[in-house]
Amino acid sequence: MIGPYGPRDHPSPHAADPRVVTPRSFLLTPELGDYVRRCSEPPDDVVRDLLAETAALAERGEASPTFQIAPEQGTFMQVLTRALGARRAIEIGTFTGYSALCIARGLPADGSLLCLDVSAEWTAIARRYWDRAGVGDRVELRLGDAHESLRALPAEPTFDLAFVDADKTGYAAYVDALHPRMTENGVVLLDNTLADGTVLDPRTDNQRAIAELNVALAADPRWDTVLLPLSDGLTMLRRR
């Protein structure tokens, strides 16, 4: 998800689909953004249609386009899931299911992804595309407050990969709750950790929460931490 910090959205020639408007990194010019996408694995028909349906929601004012991760981030997450050999994953904040689709595609056939979200309406779209992509049987969706759902999880089995793209002021609590539930060397991904550049001069609660978390994680002995300048900032944590 990019935002809510004033994202830069532009039509994507990479998608070759006039229905699709996807988020762009504030770090890249539109031309460089297009180049990045042309030089990455292109989305298939399932992804194109999902991105188009999500864009239509935004056009009707039913959702914010900033809730959607960028295609190059989705591809990165799919590749990373495979590279890690992850078998069990968890996602906090699902929206219409694109990021979950990428993770699920990176899992083995007997892998599992637990998605925590609050919206039955948006995740109904997600379910359709998970099934269409043939990964619906790998995904379990739990609706409700993600903080409560996460606290209710048992200590075992643990997760190999986690992706957090939800309420920004809740990120620190999510990280704390995830730590004991991750495998040794398990990886947590946190989205929007550059907050459209506002981390340098945070003004809102969301911006301050992200800026403070970034500083805290850099010194947190529980994790190996790197903030990647991918899309709107993607922090990768490895449990020590």
JSON list of C-alpha atoms in Angstrom, two decimals:
[
{"chain": "A", "resi": 1, "resn": "MET", "atom": "CA", "xyz": [0.00, 0.00, 0.00]},
{"chain": "A", "resi": 2, "resn": "ILE", "atom": "CA", "xyz": [1.30, 3.47, -0.83]},
{"chain": "A", "resi": 3, "resn": "GLY", "atom": "CA", "xyz": [0.04, 6.26, 1.39]},
{"chain": "A", "resi": 4, "resn": "PRO", "atom": "CA", "xyz": [-1.86, 7.89, 2.86]},
{"chain": "A", "resi": 5, "resn": "TYR", "atom": "CA", "xyz": [0.91, 10.42, 2.28]},
{"chain": "A", "resi": 6, "resn": "GLY", "atom": "CA", "xyz": [0.21, 11.90, -1.16]},
{"chain": "A", "resi": 7, "resn": "PRO", "atom": "CA", "xyz": [1.14, 9.09, -3.59]},
{"chain": "A", "resi": 8, "resn": "ARG", "atom": "CA", "xyz": [2.09, 9.65, -7.20]},
{"chain": "A", "resi": 9, "resn": "ASP", "atom": "CA", "xyz": [-0.19, 7.57, -9.39]},
{"chain": "A", "resi": 10, "resn": "HIS", "atom": "CA", "xyz": [0.38, 7.32, -13.14]},
{"chain": "A", "resi": 11, "resn": "PRO", "atom": "CA", "xyz": [-0.93, 5.03, -15.87]},
{"chain": "A", "resi": 12, "resn": "SER", "atom": "CA", "xyz": [1.44, 2.12, -16.35]},
{"chain": "A", "resi": 13, "resn": "PRO", "atom": "CA", "xyz": [2.47, 1.25, -19.92]},
{"chain": "A", "resi": 14, "resn": "HIS", "atom": "CA", "xyz": [4.11, -1.83, -18.39]},
{"chain": "A", "resi": 15, "resn": "ALA", "atom": "CA", "xyz": [0.65, -3.17, -17.62]},
{"chain": "A", "resi": 16, "resn": "ALA", "atom": "CA", "xyz": [-0.46, -2.41, -21.22]},
{"chain": "A", "resi": 17, "resn": "ASP", "atom": "CA", "xyz": [-3.98, -2.08, -19.92]},
{"chain": "A", "resi": 18, "resn": "PRO", "atom": "CA", "xyz": [-5.85, 1.25, -19.89]},
{"chain": "A", "resi": 19, "resn": "ARG", "atom": "CA", "xyz": [-8.01, 0.01, -17.02]},
{"chain": "A", "resi": 20, "resn": "VAL", "atom": "CA", "xyz": [-5.08, -0.11, -14.64]},
{"chain": "A", "resi": 21, "resn": "VAL", "atom": "CA", "xyz": [-3.60, 2.79, -12.66]},
{"chain": "A", "resi": 22, "resn": "THR", "atom": "CA", "xyz": [-1.05, 1.61, -10.13]},
{"chain": "A", "resi": 23, "resn": "PRO", "atom": "CA", "xyz": [1.01, 3.36, -7.45]},
{"chain": "A", "resi": 24, "resn": "ARG", "atom": "CA", "xyz": [4.42, 4.76, -8.26]},
{"chain": "A", "resi": 25, "resn": "SER", "atom": "CA", "xyz": [7.36, 5.26, -5.97]},
{"chain": "A", "resi": 26, "resn": "PHE", "atom": "CA", "xyz": [8.03, 8.89, -5.10]},
{"chain": "A", "resi": 27, "resn": "LEU", "atom": "CA", "xyz": [11.71, 8.00, -5.44]},
{"chain": "A", "resi": 28, "resn": "LEU", "atom": "CA", "xyz": [11.47, 7.40, -9.19]},
{"chain": "A", "resi": 29, "resn": "THR", "atom": "CA", "xyz": [10.46, 9.55, -12.12]},
{"chain": "A", "resi": 30, "resn": "PRO", "atom": "CA", "xyz": [7.56, 8.12, -14.13]},
{"chain": "A", "resi": 31, "resn": "GLU", "atom": "CA", "xyz": [10.05, 7.18, -16.84]},
{"chain": "A", "resi": 32, "resn": "LEU", "atom": "CA", "xyz": [12.29, 5.26, -14.45]},
{"chain": "A", "resi": 33, "resn": "GLY", "atom": "CA", "xyz": [9.24, 3.64, -12.89]},
{"chain": "A", "resi": 34, "resn": "ASP", "atom": "CA", "xyz": [8.15, 2.42, -16.32]},
{"chain": "A", "resi": 35, "resn": "TYR", "atom": "CA", "xyz": [11.67, 1.13, -16.96]},
{"chain": "A", "resi": 36, "resn": "VAL", "atom": "CA", "xyz": [11.67, -0.83, -13.69]},
{"chain": "A", "resi": 37, "resn": "ARG", "atom": "CA", "xyz": [8.40, -2.47, -14.63]},
{"chain": "A", "resi": 38, "resn": "ARG", "atom": "CA", "xyz": [9.46, -3.25, -18.18]},
{"chain": "A", "resi": 39, "resn": "CYS", "atom": "CA", "xyz": [12.54, -4.98, -16.79]},
{"chain": "A", "resi": 40, "resn": "SER", "atom": "CA", "xyz": [10.58, -7.06, -14.27]},
{"chain": "A", "resi": 41, "resn": "GLU", "atom": "CA", "xyz": [8.35, -10.06, -14.77]},
{"chain": "A", "resi": 42, "resn": "PRO", "atom": "CA", "xyz": [5.10, -8.73, -16.27]},
{"chain": "A", "resi": 43, "resn": "PRO", "atom": "CA", "xyz": [1.73, -9.35, -14.60]},
{"chain": "A", "resi": 44, "resn": "ASP", "atom": "CA", "xyz": [-0.46, -12.09, -16.00]},
{"chain": "A", "resi": 45, "resn": "ASP", "atom": "CA", "xyz": [-4.15, -11.78, -16.86]},
{"chain": "A", "resi": 46, "resn": "VAL", "atom": "CA", "xyz": [-5.26, -12.58, -13.31]},
{"chain": "A", "resi": 47, "resn": "VAL", "atom": "CA", "xyz": [-3.15, -9.78, -11.86]},
{"chain": "A", "resi": 48, "resn": "ARG", "atom": "CA", "xyz": [-4.15, -7.33, -14.59]},
{"chain": "A", "resi": 49, "resn": "ASP", "atom": "CA", "xyz": [-7.83, -7.95, -13.95]},
{"chain": "A", "resi": 50, "resn": "LEU", "atom": "CA", "xyz": [-7.40, -7.68, -10.18]},
{"chain": "A", "resi": 51, "resn": "LEU", "atom": "CA", "xyz": [-5.51, -4.41, -10.48]},
{"chain": "A", "resi": 52, "resn": "ALA", "atom": "CA", "xyz": [-8.16, -3.11, -12.89]},
{"chain": "A", "resi": 53, "resn": "GLU", "atom": "CA", "xyz": [-11.03, -4.01, -10.58]},
{"chain": "A", "resi": 54, "resn": "THR", "atom": "CA", "xyz": [-9.21, -2.38, -7.68]},
{"chain": "A", "resi": 55, "resn": "ALA", "atom": "CA", "xyz": [-8.60, 0.76, -9.74]},
{"chain": "A", "resi": 56, "resn": "ALA", "atom": "CA", "xyz": [-12.30, 0.86, -10.59]},
{"chain": "A", "resi": 57, "resn": "LEU", "atom": "CA", "xyz": [-13.11, 0.88, -6.87]},
{"chain": "A", "resi": 58, "resn": "ALA", "atom": "CA", "xyz": [-10.96, 3.96, -6.48]},
{"chain": "A", "resi": 59, "resn": "GLU", "atom": "CA", "xyz": [-12.54, 5.68, -9.47]},
{"chain": "A", "resi": 60, "resn": "ARG", "atom": "CA", "xyz": [-15.97, 5.18, -7.89]},
{"chain": "A", "resi": 61, "resn": "GLY", "atom": "CA", "xyz": [-14.70, 6.58, -4.60]},
{"chain": "A", "resi": 62, "resn": "GLU", "atom": "CA", "xyz": [-15.20, 3.26, -2.80]},
{"chain": "A", "resi": 63, "resn": "ALA", "atom": "CA", "xyz": [-11.54, 2.79, -1.86]},
{"chain": "A", "resi": 64, "resn": "SER", "atom": "CA", "xyz": [-8.28, 4.65, -2.03]},
{"chain": "A", "resi": 65, "resn": "PRO", "atom": "CA", "xyz": [-5.80, 3.70, -4.77]},
{"chain": "A", "resi": 66, "resn": "THR", "atom": "CA", "xyz": [-3.10, 4.18, -2.15]},
{"chain": "A", "resi": 67, "resn": "PHE", "atom": "CA", "xyz": [-4.15, 0.90, -0.52]},
{"chain": "A", "resi": 68, "resn": "GLN", "atom": "CA", "xyz": [-2.62, -1.10, -3.39]},
{"chain": "A", "resi": 69, "resn": "ILE", "atom": "CA", "xyz": [1.03, -2.14, -3.50]},
{"chain": "A", "resi": 70, "resn": "ALA", "atom": "CA", "xyz": [2.95, -1.49, -6.69]},
{"chain": "A", "resi": 71, "resn": "PRO", "atom": "CA", "xyz": [3.41, -4.33, -9.22]},
{"chain": "A", "resi": 72, "resn": "GLU", "atom": "CA", "xyz": [7.19, -4.43, -8.81]},
{"chain": "A", "resi": 73, "resn": "GLN", "atom": "CA", "xyz": [6.72, -4.84, -5.06]},
{"chain": "A", "resi": 74, "resn": "GLY", "atom": "CA", "xyz": [4.29, -7.69, -5.63]},
{"chain": "A", "resi": 75, "resn": "THR", "atom": "CA", "xyz": [6.79, -9.42, -7.90]},
{"chain": "A", "resi": 76, "resn": "PHE", "atom": "CA", "xyz": [9.56, -8.89, -5.35]},
{"chain": "A", "resi": 77, "resn": "MET", "atom": "CA", "xyz": [7.45, -10.45, -2.61]},
{"chain": "A", "resi": 78, "resn": "GLN", "atom": "CA", "xyz": [6.61, -13.46, -4.75]},
{"chain": "A", "resi": 79, "resn": "VAL", "atom": "CA", "xyz": [10.27, -14.02, -5.60]},
{"chain": "A", "resi": 80, "resn": "LEU", "atom": "CA", "xyz": [11.32, -13.52, -1.97]},
{"chain": "A", "resi": 81, "resn": "THR", "atom": "CA", "xyz": [8.74, -16.02, -0.73]},
{"chain": "A", "resi": 82, "resn": "ARG", "atom": "CA", "xyz": [10.16, -18.63, -3.09]},
{"chain": "A", "resi": 83, "resn": "ALA", "atom": "CA", "xyz": [13.77, -17.76, -2.29]},
{"chain": "A", "resi": 84, "resn": "LEU", "atom": "CA", "xyz": [13.13, -18.14, 1.45]},
{"chain": "A", "resi": 85, "resn": "GLY", "atom": "CA", "xyz": [11.48, -21.50, 0.92]},
{"chain": "A", "resi": 86, "resn": "ALA", "atom": "CA", "xyz": [8.63, -20.20, 3.07]},
{"chain": "A", "resi": 87, "resn": "ARG", "atom": "CA", "xyz": [5.87, -22.68, 3.89]},
{"chain": "A", "resi": 88, "resn": "ARG", "atom": "CA", "xyz": [3.77, -20.71, 6.38]},
{"chain": "A", "resi": 89, "resn": "ALA", "atom": "CA", "xyz": [3.07, -17.00, 5.98]},
{"chain": "A", "resi": 90, "resn": "ILE", "atom": "CA", "xyz": [0.84, -14.37, 7.54]},
{"chain": "A", "resi": 91, "resn": "GLU", "atom": "CA", "xyz": [-0.44, -11.09, 6.15]},
{"chain": "A", "resi": 92, "resn": "ILE", "atom": "CA", "xyz": [-1.89, -8.23, 8.18]},
{"chain": "A", "resi": 93, "resn": "GLY", "atom": "CA", "xyz": [-3.95, -5.99, 5.91]},
{"chain": "A", "resi": 94, "resn": "THR", "atom": "CA", "xyz": [-5.22, -7.66, 2.74]},
{"chain": "A", "resi": 95, "resn": "PHE", "atom": "CA", "xyz": [-7.44, -5.15, 0.87]},
{"chain": "A", "resi": 96, "resn": "THR", "atom": "CA", "xyz": [-8.39, -6.74, -2.49]},
{"chain": "A", "resi": 97, "resn": "GLY", "atom": "CA", "xyz": [-5.79, -9.46, -2.23]},
{"chain": "A", "resi": 98, "resn": "TYR", "atom": "CA", "xyz": [-2.96, -8.59, -4.60]},
{"chain": "A", "resi": 99, "resn": "SER", "atom": "CA", "xyz": [-0.13, -8.87, -2.08]},
{"chain": "A", "resi": 100, "resn": "ALA", "atom": "CA", "xyz": [-1.62, -12.08, -0.70]},
{"chain": "A", "resi": 101, "resn": "LEU", "atom": "CA", "xyz": [-1.86, -13.47, -4.22]},
{"chain": "A", "resi": 102, "resn": "CYS", "atom": "CA", "xyz": [1.83, -12.80, -4.77]},
{"chain": "A", "resi": 103, "resn": "ILE", "atom": "CA", "xyz": [2.81, -14.46, -1.49]},
{"chain": "A", "resi": 104, "resn": "ALA", "atom": "CA", "xyz": [0.53, -17.44, -2.08]},
{"chain": "A", "resi": 105, "resn": "ARG", "atom": "CA", "xyz": [2.02, -17.97, -5.53]},
{"chain": "A", "resi": 106, "resn": "GLY", "atom": "CA", "xyz": [5.47, -18.07, -3.96]},
{"chain": "A", "resi": 107, "resn": "LEU", "atom": "CA", "xyz": [4.47, -20.79, -1.49]},
{"chain": "A", "resi": 108, "resn": "PRO", "atom": "CA", "xyz": [4.68, -24.50, -2.28]},
{"chain": "A", "resi": 109, "resn": "ALA", "atom": "CA", "xyz": [1.46, -26.34, -3.12]},
{"chain": "A", "resi": 110, "resn": "ASP", "atom": "CA", "xyz": [1.09, -27.46, 0.50]},
{"chain": "A", "resi": 111, "resn": "GLY", "atom": "CA", "xyz": [2.00, -24.05, 1.93]},
{"chain": "A", "resi": 112, "resn": "SER", "atom": "CA", "xyz": [-0.39, -21.80, 3.84]},
{"chain": "A", "resi": 113, "resn": "LEU", "atom": "CA", "xyz": [-1.07, -18.08, 4.15]},
{"chain": "A", "resi": 114, "resn": "LEU", "atom": "CA", "xyz": [-3.17, -16.59, 6.94]},
{"chain": "A", "resi": 115, "resn": "CYS", "atom": "CA", "xyz": [-4.69, -13.21, 6.07]},
{"chain": "A", "resi": 116, "resn": "LEU", "atom": "CA", "xyz": [-6.05, -10.85, 8.72]},
{"chain": "A", "resi": 117, "resn": "ASP", "atom": "CA", "xyz": [-8.35, -8.04, 7.62]},
{"chain": "A", "resi": 118, "resn": "VAL", "atom": "CA", "xyz": [-11.48, -6.15, 8.68]},
{"chain": "A", "resi": 119, "resn": "SER", "atom": "CA", "xyz": [-13.34, -5.75, 5.37]},
{"chain": "A", "resi": 120, "resn": "ALA", "atom": "CA", "xyz": [-15.66, -8.46, 4.11]},
{"chain": "A", "resi": 121, "resn": "GLU", "atom": "CA", "xyz": [-16.41, -6.36, 1.02]},
{"chain": "A", "resi": 122, "resn": "TRP", "atom": "CA", "xyz": [-12.85, -5.89, -0.20]},
{"chain": "A", "resi": 123, "resn": "THR", "atom": "CA", "xyz": [-11.68, -9.38, 0.71]},
{"chain": "A", "resi": 124, "resn": "ALA", "atom": "CA", "xyz": [-14.60, -10.87, -1.23]},
{"chain": "A", "resi": 125, "resn": "ILE", "atom": "CA", "xyz": [-12.83, -9.54, -4.31]},
{"chain": "A", "resi": 126, "resn": "ALA", "atom": "CA", "xyz": [-9.61, -11.09, -3.04]},
{"chain": "A", "resi": 127, "resn": "ARG", "atom": "CA", "xyz": [-11.19, -14.52, -2.67]},
{"chain": "A", "resi": 128, "resn": "ARG", "atom": "CA", "xyz": [-12.38, -14.53, -6.27]},
{"chain": "A", "resi": 129, "resn": "TYR", "atom": "CA", "xyz": [-8.93, -13.83, -7.62]},
{"chain": "A", "resi": 130, "resn": "TRP", "atom": "CA", "xyz": [-7.18, -16.26, -5.29]},
{"chain": "A", "resi": 131, "resn": "ASP", "atom": "CA", "xyz": [-9.49, -18.99, -6.57]},
{"chain": "A", "resi": 132, "resn": "ARG", "atom": "CA", "xyz": [-9.02, -17.92, -10.17]},
{"chain": "A", "resi": 133, "resn": "ALA", "atom": "CA", "xyz": [-5.25, -18.07, -9.72]},
{"chain": "A", "resi": 134, "resn": "GLY", "atom": "CA", "xyz": [-5.50, -21.56, -8.24]},
{"chain": "A", "resi": 135, "resn": "VAL", "atom": "CA", "xyz": [-4.15, -20.62, -4.82]},
{"chain": "A", "resi": 136, "resn": "GLY", "atom": "CA", "xyz": [-7.39, -20.25, -2.89]},
{"chain": "A", "resi": 137, "resn": "ASP", "atom": "CA", "xyz": [-6.76, -23.48, -1.02]},
{"chain": "A", "resi": 138, "resn": "ARG", "atom": "CA", "xyz": [-3.52, -22.04, 0.39]},
{"chain": "A", "resi": 139, "resn": "VAL", "atom": "CA", "xyz": [-5.16, -18.94, 1.90]},
{"chain": "A", "resi": 140, "resn": "GLU", "atom": "CA", "xyz": [-7.15, -18.68, 5.13]},
{"chain": "A", "resi": 141, "resn": "LEU", "atom": "CA", "xyz": [-8.91, -15.36, 5.74]},
{"chain": "A", "resi": 142, "resn": "ARG", "atom": "CA", "xyz": [-9.89, -14.18, 9.21]},
{"chain": "A", "resi": 143, "resn": "LEU", "atom": "CA", "xyz": [-12.01, -11.06, 9.52]},
{"chain": "A", "resi": 144, "resn": "GLY", "atom": "CA", "xyz": [-11.87, -8.85, 12.58]},
{"chain": "A", "resi": 145, "resn": "ASP", "atom": "CA", "xyz": [-9.50, -6.61, 14.45]},
{"chain": "A", "resi": 146, "resn": "ALA", "atom": "CA", "xyz": [-6.03, -7.74, 13.38]},
{"chain": "A", "resi": 147, "resn": "HIS", "atom": "CA", "xyz": [-4.47, -6.95, 16.75]},
{"chain": "A", "resi": 148, "resn": "GLU", "atom": "CA", "xyz": [-6.97, -9.23, 18.49]},
{"chain": "A", "resi": 149, "resn": "SER", "atom": "CA", "xyz": [-6.67, -11.94, 15.83]},
{"chain": "A", "resi": 150, "resn": "LEU", "atom": "CA", "xyz": [-2.89, -11.91, 16.12]},
{"chain": "A", "resi": 151, "resn": "ARG", "atom": "CA", "xyz": [-2.90, -12.07, 19.91]},
{"chain": "A", "resi": 152, "resn": "ALA", "atom": "CA", "xyz": [-5.30, -15.02, 19.75]},
{"chain": "A", "resi": 153, "resn": "LEU", "atom": "CA", "xyz": [-2.92, -17.11, 17.64]},
{"chain": "A", "resi": 154, "resn": "PRO", "atom": "CA", "xyz": [-1.14, -19.95, 19.41]},
{"chain": "A", "resi": 155, "resn": "ALA", "atom": "CA", "xyz": [2.63, -19.87, 19.78]},
{"chain": "A", "resi": 156, "resn": "GLU", "atom": "CA", "xyz": [2.94, -22.81, 17.41]},
{"chain": "A", "resi": 157, "resn": "PRO", "atom": "CA", "xyz": [3.19, -23.35, 14.51]},
{"chain": "A", "resi": 158, "resn": "THR", "atom": "CA", "xyz": [5.38, -20.39, 13.68]},
{"chain": "A", "resi": 159, "resn": "PHE", "atom": "CA", "xyz": [5.58, -18.39, 10.46]},
{"chain": "A", "resi": 160, "resn": "ASP", "atom": "CA", "xyz": [8.42, -18.15, 7.95]},
{"chain": "A", "resi": 161, "resn": "LEU", "atom": "CA", "xyz": [7.22, -14.88, 6.43]},
{"chain": "A", "resi": 162, "resn": "ALA", "atom": "CA", "xyz": [4.97, -12.00, 7.50]},
{"chain": "A", "resi": 163, "resn": "PHE", "atom": "CA", "xyz": [3.76, -8.95, 5.60]},
{"chain": "A", "resi": 164, "resn": "VAL", "atom": "CA", "xyz": [2.27, -5.96, 7.41]},
{"chain": "A", "resi": 165, "resn": "ASP", "atom": "CA", "xyz": [0.31, -3.35, 5.46]},
{"chain": "A", "resi": 166, "resn": "ALA", "atom": "CA", "xyz": [-2.32, -2.07, 7.87]},
{"chain": "A", "resi": 167, "resn": "ASP", "atom": "CA", "xyz": [-2.85, 0.75, 10.39]},
{"chain": "A", "resi": 168, "resn": "LYS", "atom": "CA", "xyz": [0.45, 2.59, 10.63]},
{"chain": "A", "resi": 169, "resn": "THR", "atom": "CA", "xyz": [0.08, 3.52, 14.28]},
{"chain": "A", "resi": 170, "resn": "GLY", "atom": "CA", "xyz": [-0.26, -0.19, 15.02]},
{"chain": "A", "resi": 171, "resn": "TYR", "atom": "CA", "xyz": [2.96, -1.30, 13.32]},
{"chain": "A", "resi": 172, "resn": "ALA", "atom": "CA", "xyz": [5.04, -1.39, 16.51]},
{"chain": "A", "resi": 173, "resn": "ALA", "atom": "CA", "xyz": [2.46, -3.60, 18.23]},
{"chain": "A", "resi": 174, "resn": "TYR", "atom": "CA", "xyz": [2.30, -5.90, 15.21]},
{"chain": "A", "resi": 175, "resn": "VAL", "atom": "CA", "xyz": [6.08, -6.29, 15.20]},
{"chain": "A", "resi": 176, "resn": "ASP", "atom": "CA", "xyz": [6.10, -7.14, 18.91]},
{"chain": "A", "resi": 177, "resn": "ALA", "atom": "CA", "xyz": [3.28, -9.67, 18.52]},
{"chain": "A", "resi": 178, "resn": "LEU", "atom": "CA", "xyz": [4.88, -11.29, 15.48]},
{"chain": "A", "resi": 179, "resn": "HIS", "atom": "CA", "xyz": [8.35, -11.76, 16.96]},
{"chain": "A", "resi": 180, "resn": "PRO", "atom": "CA", "xyz": [7.59, -14.85, 19.10]},
{"chain": "A", "resi": 181, "resn": "ARG", "atom": "CA", "xyz": [5.49, -16.29, 16.28]},
{"chain": "A", "resi": 182, "resn": "MET", "atom": "CA", "xyz": [8.26, -16.22, 13.66]},
{"chain": "A", "resi": 183, "resn": "THR", "atom": "CA", "xyz": [10.66, -19.05, 12.96]},
{"chain": "A", "resi": 184, "resn": "GLU", "atom": "CA", "xyz": [14.34, -18.51, 13.60]},
{"chain": "A", "resi": 185, "resn": "ASN", "atom": "CA", "xyz": [15.49, -16.53, 10.55]},
{"chain": "A", "resi": 186, "resn": "GLY", "atom": "CA", "xyz": [11.84, -15.73, 9.80]},
{"chain": "A", "resi": 187, "resn": "VAL", "atom": "CA", "xyz": [11.29, -12.54, 7.80]},
{"chain": "A", "resi": 188, "resn": "VAL", "atom": "CA", "xyz": [8.82, -9.73, 8.47]},
{"chain": "A", "resi": 189, "resn": "LEU", "atom": "CA", "xyz": [8.07, -7.16, 5.77]},
{"chain": "A", "resi": 190, "resn": "LEU", "atom": "CA", "xyz": [6.65, -3.75, 6.72]},
{"chain": "A", "resi": 191, "resn": "ASP", "atom": "CA", "xyz": [5.14, -1.61, 3.98]},
{"chain": "A", "resi": 192, "resn": "ASN", "atom": "CA", "xyz": [5.19, 2.20, 3.60]},
{"chain": "A", "resi": 193, "resn": "THR", "atom": "CA", "xyz": [8.20, 2.77, 5.83]},
{"chain": "A", "resi": 194, "resn": "LEU", "atom": "CA", "xyz": [9.33, 5.82, 3.86]},
{"chain": "A", "resi": 195, "resn": "ALA", "atom": "CA", "xyz": [5.83, 7.31, 4.09]},
{"chain": "A", "resi": 196, "resn": "ASP", "atom": "CA", "xyz": [6.20, 9.19, 0.80]},
{"chain": "A", "resi": 197, "resn": "GLY", "atom": "CA", "xyz": [9.29, 10.88, 2.21]},
{"chain": "A", "resi": 198, "resn": "THR", "atom": "CA", "xyz": [7.51, 12.40, 5.19]},
{"chain": "A", "resi": 199, "resn": "VAL", "atom": "CA", "xyz": [9.70, 10.43, 7.61]},
{"chain": "A", "resi": 200, "resn": "LEU", "atom": "CA", "xyz": [12.18, 13.31, 7.34]},
{"chain": "A", "resi": 201, "resn": "ASP", "atom": "CA", "xyz": [9.61, 15.76, 8.69]},
{"chain": "A", "resi": 202, "resn": "PRO", "atom": "CA", "xyz": [6.64, 13.83, 10.10]},
{"chain": "A", "resi": 203, "resn": "ARG", "atom": "CA", "xyz": [3.52, 15.88, 10.79]},
{"chain": "A", "resi": 204, "resn": "THR", "atom": "CA", "xyz": [0.66, 13.39, 11.29]},
{"chain": "A", "resi": 205, "resn": "ASP", "atom": "CA", "xyz": [0.19, 10.50, 13.71]},
{"chain": "A", "resi": 206, "resn": "ASN", "atom": "CA", "xyz": [0.77, 7.99, 10.89]},
{"chain": "A", "resi": 207, "resn": "GLN", "atom": "CA", "xyz": [3.93, 9.72, 9.77]},
{"chain": "A", "resi": 208, "resn": "ARG", "atom": "CA", "xyz": [5.32, 10.03, 13.29]},
{"chain": "A", "resi": 209, "resn": "ALA", "atom": "CA", "xyz": [4.52, 6.38, 14.04]},
{"chain": "A", "resi": 210, "resn": "ILE", "atom": "CA", "xyz": [6.49, 5.21, 11.02]},
{"chain": "A", "resi": 211, "resn": "ALA", "atom": "CA", "xyz": [9.42, 7.58, 11.63]},
{"chain": "A", "resi": 212, "resn": "GLU", "atom": "CA", "xyz": [9.72, 6.53, 15.27]},
{"chain": "A", "resi": 213, "resn": "LEU", "atom": "CA", "xyz": [9.41, 2.85, 14.41]},
{"chain": "A", "resi": 214, "resn": "ASN", "atom": "CA", "xyz": [12.18, 3.07, 11.81]},
{"chain": "A", "resi": 215, "resn": "VAL", "atom": "CA", "xyz": [14.59, 4.49, 14.38]},
{"chain": "A", "resi": 216, "resn": "ALA", "atom": "CA", "xyz": [13.58, 1.92, 17.00]},
{"chain": "A", "resi": 217, "resn": "LEU", "atom": "CA", "xyz": [13.94, -1.05, 14.65]},
{"chain": "A", "resi": 218, "resn": "ALA", "atom": "CA", "xyz": [17.41, 0.00, 13.55]},
{"chain": "A", "resi": 219, "resn": "ALA", "atom": "CA", "xyz": [18.54, -0.47, 17.17]},
{"chain": "A", "resi": 220, "resn": "ASP", "atom": "CA", "xyz": [16.33, -3.45, 18.06]},
{"chain": "A", "resi": 221, "resn": "PRO", "atom": "CA", "xyz": [18.53, -6.44, 19.01]},
{"chain": "A", "resi": 222, "resn": "ARG", "atom": "CA", "xyz": [15.76, -8.90, 18.15]},
{"chain": "A", "resi": 223, "resn": "TRP", "atom": "CA", "xyz": [16.04, -8.27, 14.43]},
{"chain": "A", "resi": 224, "resn": "ASP", "atom": "CA", "xyz": [18.43, -7.80, 11.55]},
{"chain": "A", "resi": 225, "resn": "THR", "atom": "CA", "xyz": [16.92, -4.74, 9.88]},
{"chain": "A", "resi": 226, "resn": "VAL", "atom": "CA", "xyz": [17.14, -3.14, 6.45]},
{"chain": "A", "resi": 227, "resn": "LEU", "atom": "CA", "xyz": [14.90, -0.44, 5.00]},
{"chain": "A", "resi": 228, "resn": "LEU", "atom": "CA", "xyz": [14.70, -0.98, 1.25]},
{"chain": "A", "resi": 229, "resn": "PRO", "atom": "CA", "xyz": [13.91, 1.97, -1.06]},
{"chain": "A", "resi": 230, "resn": "LEU", "atom": "CA", "xyz": [11.34, -0.13, -2.91]},
{"chain": "A", "resi": 231, "resn": "SER", "atom": "CA", "xyz": [8.08, 1.58, -3.79]},
{"chain": "A", "resi": 232, "resn": "ASP", "atom": "CA", "xyz": [7.08, 3.58, -0.66]},
{"chain": "A", "resi": 233, "resn": "GLY", "atom": "CA", "xyz": [9.72, 1.91, 1.49]},
{"chain": "A", "resi": 234, "resn": "LEU", "atom": "CA", "xyz": [9.75, -1.75, 2.50]},
{"chain": "A", "resi": 235, "resn": "THR", "atom": "CA", "xyz": [11.47, -2.71, 5.74]},
{"chain": "A", "resi": 236, "resn": "MET", "atom": "CA", "xyz": [12.77, -6.26, 6.00]},
{"chain": "A", "resi": 237, "resn": "LEU", "atom": "CA", "xyz": [13.32, -7.78, 9.44]},
{"chain": "A", "resi": 238, "resn": "ARG", "atom": "CA", "xyz": [15.02, -11.12, 10.06]},
{"chain": "A", "resi": 239, "resn": "ARG", "atom": "CA", "xyz": [14.46, -12.70, 13.44]},
{"chain": "A", "resi": 240, "resn": "ARG", "atom": "CA", "xyz": [17.79, -13.33, 15.12]}
]
